[in-house]
GROMACS .gro file of C-alpha atoms in nm:
model
   60
    1MET     CA    1   0.011   0.000   0.012
    2SER     CA    2   0.245   0.288  -0.065
    3ALA     CA    3   0.146   0.614  -0.180
    4SER     CA    4  -0.032   0.696  -0.502
    5SER     CA    5  -0.195   0.960  -0.693
    6THR     CA    6  -0.453   0.727  -0.869
    7LYS     CA    7  -0.585   0.667  -0.428
    8ARG     CA    8  -0.863   0.909  -0.301
    9LYS     CA    9  -0.785   1.049   0.009
   10VAL     CA   10  -1.046   1.023   0.262
   11PRO     CA   11  -1.087   1.299   0.556
   12VAL     CA   12  -0.966   1.087   0.940
   13THR     CA   13  -1.046   1.220   1.270
   14THR     CA   14  -0.823   1.130   1.542
   15HIS     CA   15  -0.758   1.233   1.904
   16LEU     CA   16  -0.395   1.305   2.006
   17TYR     CA   17  -0.229   1.392   2.333
   18GLU     CA   18  -0.136   1.781   2.325
   19ASP     CA   19   0.234   1.727   2.329
   20GLN     CA   20   0.192   1.462   2.069
   21VAL     CA   21   0.036   1.777   1.828
   22GLN     CA   22   0.374   2.009   1.906
   23MET     CA   23   0.621   1.734   1.837
   24LEU     CA   24   0.458   1.656   1.482
   25ASN     CA   25   0.403   2.039   1.402
   26LYS     CA   26   0.786   2.081   1.487
   27ILE     CA   27   0.872   1.799   1.312
   28ALA     CA   28   0.643   1.925   0.993
   29LYS     CA   29   0.822   2.229   1.012
   30GLU     CA   30   1.126   2.090   0.997
   31LEU     CA   31   1.056   1.869   0.695
   32GLN     CA   32   0.844   2.145   0.571
   33VAL     CA   33   0.592   1.867   0.494
   34THR     CA   34   0.230   1.873   0.600
   35LYS     CA   35   0.108   1.689   0.911
   36ALA     CA   36  -0.050   1.487   0.704
   37VAL     CA   37   0.204   1.376   0.507
   38LEU     CA   38   0.378   1.248   0.828
   39PHE     CA   39   0.092   1.051   0.926
   40ARG     CA   40   0.035   0.852   0.594
   41THR     CA   41   0.405   0.841   0.603
   42ALA     CA   42   0.324   0.656   1.019
   43VAL     CA   43   0.004   0.460   0.884
   44GLU     CA   44   0.227   0.248   0.642
   45GLN     CA   45   0.457   0.195   0.813
   46LEU     CA   46   0.221   0.067   1.054
   47LEU     CA   47   0.041  -0.152   0.814
   48LYS     CA   48   0.387  -0.268   0.654
   49LYS     CA   49   0.484  -0.366   1.020
   50TYR     CA   50   0.141  -0.540   1.074
   51GLU     CA   51   0.152  -0.759   0.713
   52GLU     CA   52   0.503  -0.866   0.817
   53LYS     CA   53   0.389  -0.972   1.156
   54GLN     CA   54   0.627  -0.728   1.340
   55LEU     CA   55   0.345  -0.531   1.487
   56ASP     CA   56   0.383  -0.500   1.854
   57ILE     CA   57   0.216  -0.214   2.057
   58GLY     CA   58   0.111  -0.374   2.374
   59ILE     CA   59  -0.264  -0.484   2.374
   60LYS     CA   60  -0.459  -0.766   2.263
   0.00000   0.00000   0.00000
């Protein structure tokens, strides 16, 4: 599932902790990308780990 211009993006709403948002803002500014790019990148990495059975987030 890699990013592609042919894929349709859909809006998603979530809740984050304030410190997470502050760090995301800092990273986005430093990398000169949007938070949406950071979220999509993180989700891609999570999905890849899940597919490889390497995902361990400590919940069942």
